[in-house]
Short mmCIF file of C-alpha atoms and ligand atoms in Angstrom, two decimals:
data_model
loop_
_atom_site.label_atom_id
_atom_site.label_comp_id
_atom_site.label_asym_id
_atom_site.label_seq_id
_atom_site.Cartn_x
_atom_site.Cartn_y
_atom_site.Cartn_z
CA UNK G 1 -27.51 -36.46 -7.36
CA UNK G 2 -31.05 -36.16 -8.23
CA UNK G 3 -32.11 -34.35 -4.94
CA UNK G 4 -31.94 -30.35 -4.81
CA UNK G 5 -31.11 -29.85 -8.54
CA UNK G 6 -31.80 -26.94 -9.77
CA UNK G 7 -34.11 -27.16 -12.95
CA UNK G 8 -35.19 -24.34 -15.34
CA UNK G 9 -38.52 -23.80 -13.83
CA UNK G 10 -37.00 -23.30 -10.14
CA UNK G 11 -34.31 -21.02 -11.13
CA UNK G 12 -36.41 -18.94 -13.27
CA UNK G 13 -38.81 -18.57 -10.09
CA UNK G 14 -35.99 -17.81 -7.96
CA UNK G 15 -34.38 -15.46 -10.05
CA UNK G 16 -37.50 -13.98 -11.07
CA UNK G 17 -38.95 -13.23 -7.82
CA UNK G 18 -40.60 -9.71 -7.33
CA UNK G 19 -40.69 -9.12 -10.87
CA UNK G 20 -44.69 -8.08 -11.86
CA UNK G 21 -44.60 -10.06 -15.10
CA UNK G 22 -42.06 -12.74 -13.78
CA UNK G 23 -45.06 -15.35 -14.30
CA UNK G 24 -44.92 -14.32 -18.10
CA UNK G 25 -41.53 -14.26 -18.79
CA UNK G 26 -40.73 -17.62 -16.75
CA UNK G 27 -43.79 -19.44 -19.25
CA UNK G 28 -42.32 -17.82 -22.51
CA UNK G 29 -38.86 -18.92 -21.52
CA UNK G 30 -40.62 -22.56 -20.80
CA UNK G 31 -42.08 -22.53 -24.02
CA UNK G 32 -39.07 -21.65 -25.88
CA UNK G 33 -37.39 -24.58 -23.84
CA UNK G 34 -39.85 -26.55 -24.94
CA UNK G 35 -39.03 -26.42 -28.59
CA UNK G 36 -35.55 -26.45 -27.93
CA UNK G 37 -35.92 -29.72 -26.41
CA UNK G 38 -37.88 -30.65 -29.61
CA UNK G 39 -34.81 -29.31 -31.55
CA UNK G 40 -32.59 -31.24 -29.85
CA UNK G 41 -33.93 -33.72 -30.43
CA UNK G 42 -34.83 -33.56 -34.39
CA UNK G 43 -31.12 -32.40 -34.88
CA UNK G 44 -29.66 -35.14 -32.83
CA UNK G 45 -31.54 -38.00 -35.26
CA UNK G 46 -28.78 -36.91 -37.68
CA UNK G 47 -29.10 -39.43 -41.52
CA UNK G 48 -31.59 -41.67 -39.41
CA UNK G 49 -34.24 -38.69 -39.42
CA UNK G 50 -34.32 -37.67 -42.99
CA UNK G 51 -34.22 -33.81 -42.77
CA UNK G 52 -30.86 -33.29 -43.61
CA UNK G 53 -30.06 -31.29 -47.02
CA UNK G 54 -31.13 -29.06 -48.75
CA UNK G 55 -35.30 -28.20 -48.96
CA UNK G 56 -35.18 -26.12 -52.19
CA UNK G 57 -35.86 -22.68 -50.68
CA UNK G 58 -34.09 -19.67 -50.11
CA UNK G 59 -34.22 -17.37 -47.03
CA UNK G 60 -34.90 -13.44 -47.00
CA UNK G 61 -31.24 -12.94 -47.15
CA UNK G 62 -31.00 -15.47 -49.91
CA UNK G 63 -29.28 -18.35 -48.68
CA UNK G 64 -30.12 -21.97 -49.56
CA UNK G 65 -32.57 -23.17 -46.45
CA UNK G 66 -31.68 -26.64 -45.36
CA UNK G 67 -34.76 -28.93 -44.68
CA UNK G 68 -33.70 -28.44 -41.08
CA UNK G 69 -34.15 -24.47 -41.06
CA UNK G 70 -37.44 -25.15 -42.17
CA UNK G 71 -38.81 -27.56 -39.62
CA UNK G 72 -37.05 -25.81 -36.84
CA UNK G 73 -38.39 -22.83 -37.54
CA UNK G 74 -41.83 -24.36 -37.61
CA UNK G 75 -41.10 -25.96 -34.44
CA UNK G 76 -40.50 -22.49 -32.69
CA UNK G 77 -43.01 -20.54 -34.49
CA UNK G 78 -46.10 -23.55 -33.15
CA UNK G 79 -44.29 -24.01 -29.38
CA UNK G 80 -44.53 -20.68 -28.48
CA UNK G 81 -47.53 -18.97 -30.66
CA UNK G 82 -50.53 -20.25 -28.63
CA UNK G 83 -49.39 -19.55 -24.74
CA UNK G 84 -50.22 -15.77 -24.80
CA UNK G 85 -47.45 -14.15 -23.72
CA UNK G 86 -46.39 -13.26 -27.30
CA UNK G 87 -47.82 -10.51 -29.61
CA UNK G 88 -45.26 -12.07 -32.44
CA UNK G 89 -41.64 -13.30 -33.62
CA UNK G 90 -39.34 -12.50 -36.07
CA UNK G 91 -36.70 -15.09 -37.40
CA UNK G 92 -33.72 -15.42 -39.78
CA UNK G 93 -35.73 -18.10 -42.03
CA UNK G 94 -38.92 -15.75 -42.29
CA UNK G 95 -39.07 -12.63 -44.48
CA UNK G 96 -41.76 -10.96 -42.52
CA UNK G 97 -42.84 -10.47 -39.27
CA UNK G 98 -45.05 -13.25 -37.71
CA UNK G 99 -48.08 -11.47 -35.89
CA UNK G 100 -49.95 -14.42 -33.22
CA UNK G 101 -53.27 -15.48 -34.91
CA UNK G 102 -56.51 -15.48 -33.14
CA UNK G 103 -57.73 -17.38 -31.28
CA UNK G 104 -54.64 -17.18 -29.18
CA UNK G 105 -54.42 -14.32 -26.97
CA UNK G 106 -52.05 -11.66 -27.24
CA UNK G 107 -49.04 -11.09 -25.28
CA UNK G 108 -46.90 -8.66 -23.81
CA UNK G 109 -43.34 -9.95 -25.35
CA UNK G 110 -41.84 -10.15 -28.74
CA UNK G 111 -39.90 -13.18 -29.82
CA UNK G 112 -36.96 -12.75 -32.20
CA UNK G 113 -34.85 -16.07 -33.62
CA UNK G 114 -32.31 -18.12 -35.74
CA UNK G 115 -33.72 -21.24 -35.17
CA UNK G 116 -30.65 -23.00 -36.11
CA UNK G 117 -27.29 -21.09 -36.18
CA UNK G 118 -24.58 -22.52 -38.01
CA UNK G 119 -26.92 -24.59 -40.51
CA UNK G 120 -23.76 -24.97 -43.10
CA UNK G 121 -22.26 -27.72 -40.16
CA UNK G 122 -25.58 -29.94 -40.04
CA UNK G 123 -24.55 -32.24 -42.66
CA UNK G 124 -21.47 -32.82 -41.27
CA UNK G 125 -22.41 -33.50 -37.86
CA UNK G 126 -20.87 -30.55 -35.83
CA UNK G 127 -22.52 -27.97 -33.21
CA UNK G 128 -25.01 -25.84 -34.36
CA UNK G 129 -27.54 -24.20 -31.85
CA UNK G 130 -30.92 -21.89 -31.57
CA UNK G 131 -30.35 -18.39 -30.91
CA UNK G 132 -33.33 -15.88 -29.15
CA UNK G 133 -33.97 -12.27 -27.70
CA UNK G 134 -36.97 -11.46 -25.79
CA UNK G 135 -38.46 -8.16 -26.27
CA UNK G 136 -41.68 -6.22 -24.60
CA UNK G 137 -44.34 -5.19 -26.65
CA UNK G 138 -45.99 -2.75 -24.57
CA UNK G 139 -48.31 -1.30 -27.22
CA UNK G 140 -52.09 -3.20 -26.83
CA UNK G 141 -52.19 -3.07 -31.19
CA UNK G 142 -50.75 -6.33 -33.02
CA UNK G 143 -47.19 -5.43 -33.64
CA UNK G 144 -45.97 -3.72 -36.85
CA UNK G 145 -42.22 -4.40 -38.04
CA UNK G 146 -40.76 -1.33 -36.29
CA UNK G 147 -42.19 -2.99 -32.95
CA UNK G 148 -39.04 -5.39 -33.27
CA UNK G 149 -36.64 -1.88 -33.93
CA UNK G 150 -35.56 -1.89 -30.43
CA UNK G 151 -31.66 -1.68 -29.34
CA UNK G 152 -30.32 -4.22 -27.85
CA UNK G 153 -30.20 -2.57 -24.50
CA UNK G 154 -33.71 -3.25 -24.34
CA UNK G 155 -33.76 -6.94 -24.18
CA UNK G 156 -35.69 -8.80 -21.53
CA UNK G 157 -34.45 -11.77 -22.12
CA UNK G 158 -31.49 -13.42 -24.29
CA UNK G 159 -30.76 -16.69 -24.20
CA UNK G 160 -29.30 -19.82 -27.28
CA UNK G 161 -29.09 -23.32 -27.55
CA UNK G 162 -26.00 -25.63 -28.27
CA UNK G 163 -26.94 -29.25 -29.89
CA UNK G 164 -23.11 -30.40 -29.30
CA UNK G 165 -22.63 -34.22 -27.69
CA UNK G 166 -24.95 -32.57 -24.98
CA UNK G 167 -27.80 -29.94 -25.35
CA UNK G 168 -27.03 -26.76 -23.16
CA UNK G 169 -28.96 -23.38 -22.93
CA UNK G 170 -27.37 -20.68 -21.94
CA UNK G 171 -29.54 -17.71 -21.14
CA UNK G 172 -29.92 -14.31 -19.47
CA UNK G 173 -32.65 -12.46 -18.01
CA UNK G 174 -30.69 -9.48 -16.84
CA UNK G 175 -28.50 -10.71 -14.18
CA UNK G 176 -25.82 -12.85 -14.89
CA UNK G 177 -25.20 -15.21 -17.26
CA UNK G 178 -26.22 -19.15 -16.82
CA UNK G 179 -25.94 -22.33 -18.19
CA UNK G 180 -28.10 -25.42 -18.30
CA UNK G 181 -27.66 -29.12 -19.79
CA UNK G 182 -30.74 -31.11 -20.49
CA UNK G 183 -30.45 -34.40 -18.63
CA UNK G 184 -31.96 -36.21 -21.38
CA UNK G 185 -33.49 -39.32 -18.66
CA UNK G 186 -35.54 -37.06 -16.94
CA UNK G 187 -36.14 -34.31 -20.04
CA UNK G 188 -35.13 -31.32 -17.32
CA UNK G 189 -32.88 -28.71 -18.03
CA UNK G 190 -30.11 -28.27 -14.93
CA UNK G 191 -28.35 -25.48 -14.08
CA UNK G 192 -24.84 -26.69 -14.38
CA UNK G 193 -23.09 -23.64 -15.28
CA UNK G 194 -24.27 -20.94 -12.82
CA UNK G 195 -23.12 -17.03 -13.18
CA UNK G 196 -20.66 -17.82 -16.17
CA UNK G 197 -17.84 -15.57 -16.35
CA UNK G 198 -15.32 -14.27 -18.87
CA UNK G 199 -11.54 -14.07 -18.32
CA UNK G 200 -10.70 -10.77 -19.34
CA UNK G 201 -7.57 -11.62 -21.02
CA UNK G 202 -7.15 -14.55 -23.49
CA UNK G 203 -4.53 -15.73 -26.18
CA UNK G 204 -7.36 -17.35 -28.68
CA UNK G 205 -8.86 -15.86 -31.91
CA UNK G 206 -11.63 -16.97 -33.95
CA UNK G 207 -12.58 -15.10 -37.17
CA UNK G 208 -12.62 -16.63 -40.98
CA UNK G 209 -9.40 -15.89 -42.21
CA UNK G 210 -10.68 -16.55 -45.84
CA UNK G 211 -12.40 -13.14 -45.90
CA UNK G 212 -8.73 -11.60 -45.36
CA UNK G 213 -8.40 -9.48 -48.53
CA UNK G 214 -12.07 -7.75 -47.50
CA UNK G 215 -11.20 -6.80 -44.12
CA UNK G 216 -10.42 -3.31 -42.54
CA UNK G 217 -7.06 -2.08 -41.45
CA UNK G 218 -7.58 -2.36 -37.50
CA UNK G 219 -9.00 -5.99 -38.10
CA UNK G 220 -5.73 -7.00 -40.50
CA UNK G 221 -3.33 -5.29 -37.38
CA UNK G 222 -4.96 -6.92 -34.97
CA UNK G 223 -4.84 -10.48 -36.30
CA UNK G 224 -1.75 -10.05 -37.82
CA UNK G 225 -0.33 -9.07 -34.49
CA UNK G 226 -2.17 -12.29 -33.13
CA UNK G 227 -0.51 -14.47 -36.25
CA UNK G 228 3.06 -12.75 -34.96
CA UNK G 229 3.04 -14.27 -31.81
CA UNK G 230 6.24 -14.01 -29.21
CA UNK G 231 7.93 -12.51 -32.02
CA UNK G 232 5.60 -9.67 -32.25
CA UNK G 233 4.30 -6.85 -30.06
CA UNK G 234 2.26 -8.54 -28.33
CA UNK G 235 5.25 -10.98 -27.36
CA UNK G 236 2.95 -14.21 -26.33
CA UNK G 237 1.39 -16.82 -28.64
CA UNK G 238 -1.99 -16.86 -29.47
CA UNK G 239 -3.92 -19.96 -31.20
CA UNK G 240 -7.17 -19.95 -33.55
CA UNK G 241 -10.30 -21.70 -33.83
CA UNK G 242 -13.09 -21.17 -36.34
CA UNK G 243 -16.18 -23.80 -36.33
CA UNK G 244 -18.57 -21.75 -38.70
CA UNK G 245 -21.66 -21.76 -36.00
CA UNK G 246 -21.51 -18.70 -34.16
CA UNK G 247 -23.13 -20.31 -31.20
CA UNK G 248 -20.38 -22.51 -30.48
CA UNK G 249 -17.90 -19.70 -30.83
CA UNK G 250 -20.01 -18.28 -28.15
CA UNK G 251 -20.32 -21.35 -26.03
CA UNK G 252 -16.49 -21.41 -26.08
CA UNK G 253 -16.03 -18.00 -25.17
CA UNK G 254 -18.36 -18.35 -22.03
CA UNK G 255 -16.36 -21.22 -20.99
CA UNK G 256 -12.76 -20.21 -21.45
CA UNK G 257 -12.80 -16.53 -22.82
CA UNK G 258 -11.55 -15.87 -26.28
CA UNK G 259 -12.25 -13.07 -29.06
CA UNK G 260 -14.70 -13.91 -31.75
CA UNK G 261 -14.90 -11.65 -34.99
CA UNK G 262 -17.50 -11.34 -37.94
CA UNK G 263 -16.60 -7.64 -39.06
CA UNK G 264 -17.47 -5.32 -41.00
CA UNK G 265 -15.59 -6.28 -44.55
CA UNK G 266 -16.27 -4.71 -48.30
CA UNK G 267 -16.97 -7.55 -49.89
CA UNK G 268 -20.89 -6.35 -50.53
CA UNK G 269 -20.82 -2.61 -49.55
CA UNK G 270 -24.51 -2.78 -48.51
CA UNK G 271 -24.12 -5.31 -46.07
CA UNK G 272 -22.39 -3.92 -42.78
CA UNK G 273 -20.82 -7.22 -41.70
CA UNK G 274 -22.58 -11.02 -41.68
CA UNK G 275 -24.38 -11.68 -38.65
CA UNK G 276 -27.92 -10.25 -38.18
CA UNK G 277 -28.19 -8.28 -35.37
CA UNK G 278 -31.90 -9.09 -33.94
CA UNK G 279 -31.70 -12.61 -33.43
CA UNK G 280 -27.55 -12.96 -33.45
CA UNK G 281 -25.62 -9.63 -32.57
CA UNK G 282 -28.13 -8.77 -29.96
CA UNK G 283 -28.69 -11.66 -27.68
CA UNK G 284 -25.03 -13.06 -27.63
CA UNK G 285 -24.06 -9.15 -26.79
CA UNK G 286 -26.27 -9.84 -23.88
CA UNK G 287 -25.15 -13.15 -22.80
CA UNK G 288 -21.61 -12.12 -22.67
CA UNK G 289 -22.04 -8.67 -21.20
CA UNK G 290 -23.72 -10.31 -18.60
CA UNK G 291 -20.89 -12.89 -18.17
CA UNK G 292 -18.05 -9.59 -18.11
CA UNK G 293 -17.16 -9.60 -21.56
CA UNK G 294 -17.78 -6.70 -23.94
CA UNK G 295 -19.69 -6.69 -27.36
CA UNK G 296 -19.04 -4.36 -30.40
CA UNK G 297 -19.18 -3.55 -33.64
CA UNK G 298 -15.58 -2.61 -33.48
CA UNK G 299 -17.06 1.17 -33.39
CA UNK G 300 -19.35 1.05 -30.02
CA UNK G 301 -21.19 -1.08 -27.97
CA UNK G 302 -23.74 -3.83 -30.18
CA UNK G 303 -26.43 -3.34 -27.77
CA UNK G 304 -26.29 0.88 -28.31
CA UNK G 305 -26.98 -0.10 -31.98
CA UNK G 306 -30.42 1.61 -33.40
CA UNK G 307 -32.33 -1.03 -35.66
CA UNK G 308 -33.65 0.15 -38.97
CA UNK G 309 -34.63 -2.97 -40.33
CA UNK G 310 -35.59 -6.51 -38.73
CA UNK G 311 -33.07 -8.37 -40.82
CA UNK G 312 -30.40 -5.62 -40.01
CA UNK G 313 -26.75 -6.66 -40.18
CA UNK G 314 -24.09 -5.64 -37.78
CA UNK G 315 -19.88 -6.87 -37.09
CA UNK G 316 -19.88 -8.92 -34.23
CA UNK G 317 -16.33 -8.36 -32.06
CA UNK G 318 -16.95 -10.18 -28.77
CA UNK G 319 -15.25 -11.80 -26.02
CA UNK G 320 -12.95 -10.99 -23.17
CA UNK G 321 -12.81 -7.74 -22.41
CA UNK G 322 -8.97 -6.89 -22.75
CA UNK G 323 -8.73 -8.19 -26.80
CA UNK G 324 -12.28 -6.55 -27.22
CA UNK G 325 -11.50 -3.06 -26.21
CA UNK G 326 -7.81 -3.01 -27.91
CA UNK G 327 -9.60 -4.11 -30.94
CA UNK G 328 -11.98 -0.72 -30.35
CA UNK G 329 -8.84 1.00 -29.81
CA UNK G 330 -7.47 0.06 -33.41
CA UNK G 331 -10.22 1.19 -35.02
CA UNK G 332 -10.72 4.38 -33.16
CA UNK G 333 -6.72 4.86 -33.75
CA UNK G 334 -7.25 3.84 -37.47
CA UNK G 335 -10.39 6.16 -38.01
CA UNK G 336 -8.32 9.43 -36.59
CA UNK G 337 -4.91 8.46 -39.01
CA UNK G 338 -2.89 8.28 -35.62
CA UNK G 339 -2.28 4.40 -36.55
CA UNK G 340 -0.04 5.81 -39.61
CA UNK G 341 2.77 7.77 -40.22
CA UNK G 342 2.15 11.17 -40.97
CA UNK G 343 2.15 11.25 -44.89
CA UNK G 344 1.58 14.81 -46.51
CA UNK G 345 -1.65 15.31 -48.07
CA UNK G 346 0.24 16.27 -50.99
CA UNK G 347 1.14 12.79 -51.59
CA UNK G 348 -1.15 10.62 -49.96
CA UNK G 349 -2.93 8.18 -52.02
CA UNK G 350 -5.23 10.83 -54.07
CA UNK G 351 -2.98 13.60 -54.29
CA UNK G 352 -2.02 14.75 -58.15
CA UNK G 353 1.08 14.34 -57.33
CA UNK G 354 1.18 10.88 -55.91
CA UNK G 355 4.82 9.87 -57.09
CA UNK G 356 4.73 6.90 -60.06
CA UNK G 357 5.52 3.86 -58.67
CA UNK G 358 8.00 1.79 -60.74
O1 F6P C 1 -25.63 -17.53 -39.05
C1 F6P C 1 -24.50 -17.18 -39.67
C2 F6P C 1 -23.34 -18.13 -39.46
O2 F6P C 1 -23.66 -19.45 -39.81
C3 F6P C 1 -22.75 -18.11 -38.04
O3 F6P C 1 -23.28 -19.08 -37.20
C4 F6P C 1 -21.26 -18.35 -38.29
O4 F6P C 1 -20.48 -17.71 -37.32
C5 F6P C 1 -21.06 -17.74 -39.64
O5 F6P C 1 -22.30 -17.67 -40.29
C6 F6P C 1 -20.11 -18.55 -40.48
O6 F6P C 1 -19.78 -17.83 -41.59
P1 F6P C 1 -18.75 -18.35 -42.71
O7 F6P C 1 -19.50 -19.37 -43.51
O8 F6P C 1 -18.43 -17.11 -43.49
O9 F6P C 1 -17.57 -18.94 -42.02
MN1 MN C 2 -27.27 -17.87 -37.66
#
């Protein structure tokens, strides 16, 4: 049915009706749409379009850029740099700030991405996506780097991209959470999945089990309790997925619920968990408030979070909201001692007279 669909452009104007800078918003989100589509389609050329591999270069953060992270980022950067609404972006594959160049006018919105999540899949052909937050830039100087400092709370807009066997986007401009698959015959994108919702209560995991030996106590309780099954506490069977691209974990968590987990771990003490929280922690926060879910770092809310740097990292514990706040509860249980059994300080692990083990 081709008749009364309802495209991007229309929802946006519906939803943004009576909003003073709806006309703004609705042509940033446009743009970024725009390159998305252009995503889409460089990503689905696959071997035929010779940008897969490596192109030589390492990020801010010091991982290996793939040809694609390049040109995507490219993509995003020229899309949405010229239709003055922004006053700059910030992205995973640039170390500094971006500030809009003259002659293009200067907006009222900041633009923060990962213009391809889950690069490590893209030469084996499995979902990766685009990931972006919207911010306002209400000052009328160019923006400096703590312009993009804003919690998460703040957000205008938060929306990603999955490049699966069909492109969706999934976005959020404050009220509710909505999907959209691009009908590639008529280049629209159609709201398909309107006001997305999370089941509160799930029985699947997803968090890299490889990283075991580096995680914290509430995080090894809580899976292991998951791992126990019927035979445990929690006396039901849960199953696990992990696909390495955050925004599918995401996408399958605002389709059937579920508990995704990049935590904090000591394997590098100055890095306070994987995922970055501008242009990852942030926006999917967002997204699945917004659907009912909750967001956290395990230790309060993602989107309470106070940015000191642009390329910030934060844990990521998301989903349904039942696993999300007993994982909160562990930690809060683990952080008081009232998850252990009282051991005397006289012989807890740095007491003199810890007794020799044999
Ligand atoms: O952007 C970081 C990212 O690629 C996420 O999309 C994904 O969830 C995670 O890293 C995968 O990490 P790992 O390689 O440790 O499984
Ligand atoms: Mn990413």
């Amino acid at each position: 049915m081709l008749y009364g669909r309802t495209t991007l452009s229309k929802f946006l104007i519906e939803q943004l009706r009576g909003d003073k800078s709806a006309q703004d918003l609705s042509a940033l989100l446009i743009d970024v749409a725009a390159a998305i589509k252009g995503i889409s389609a460089m990503v689905s050329k696959g071997a035929l379009g010779d940008h897969l591999g490596s192109a030589g270069t390492q990020n801010v953060q010091g991982e290996t850029q793939k040809k694609l992270d390049v040109l995507t980022n490219e993509l995003m950067l020229r899309q949405c740099e010229w239709g003055g609404q922004l006053a700059g972006m910030v992205s995973e594959e640039m170390d500094e700030p971006f500030t809009v160049p003259s002659p293009y006018p200067r907006g009222a919105y900041l633009l923060a991405f990962d213009p391809l999540d889950g690069s490590s899949n893209i030469d084996v052909n499995v979902a990766v996506g685009t990931i972006f937050s919207v911010l306002k830039h209400a000052d009328r100087k160019p923006p400096q780097t703590a312009s993009y400092l804003q919690n998460g709370d703040r957000q205008i807009a938060a929306g990603y991209a999955i490049y699966g066997p069909s492109t969706m986007l999934v976005i959020s401009v404050g009220r509710g959470t909505h999907g959209f698959t691009l009908d590639r015959e008529t280049g629209n994108f159609v709201l398909t999945h309107p006001d997305l919702t999370i089941p509160a209560d799930t029985g699947e995991f997803a968090i890299n089990v490889s990283n075991e030996r580096f995680w914290e106590p509430p995080i090894t309780r809580y899976v292991g309790e998951c791992k126990a099954g019927r035979s445990g506490i929690r006396e039901r069977d849960f199953n696990m997925r992990w696909i390495a691209s955050m925004v599918a974990e995401v996408h399958r968590i605002l389709m059937r619920g579920g508990v995704f987990m990049y935590p904090r771990d000591t394997r590098d003490p100055s890095k306070p968990g994987r995922l970055r929280l501008l242009y990852e922690g942030n926006p999917m926060a967002m997204l699945i408030e917004q659907a009912g879910g909750c967001a956290s770092t395990g230790r309060g809310r993602i989107c309470e979070l106070p940015p000191s740097q642009v390329h910030q990292r934060t844990p990521v514990i998301l989903g349904s909201r039942n696993e999300v706040e007993r994982i909160e509860r562990y930690h809060r249980e683990y952080d008081e001692g009232s998850d252990r059994p009282f051991v005397s300080p006289l012989f807890n692990e740095r007491s003199l007279y810890r007794p020799e083990v044999t």
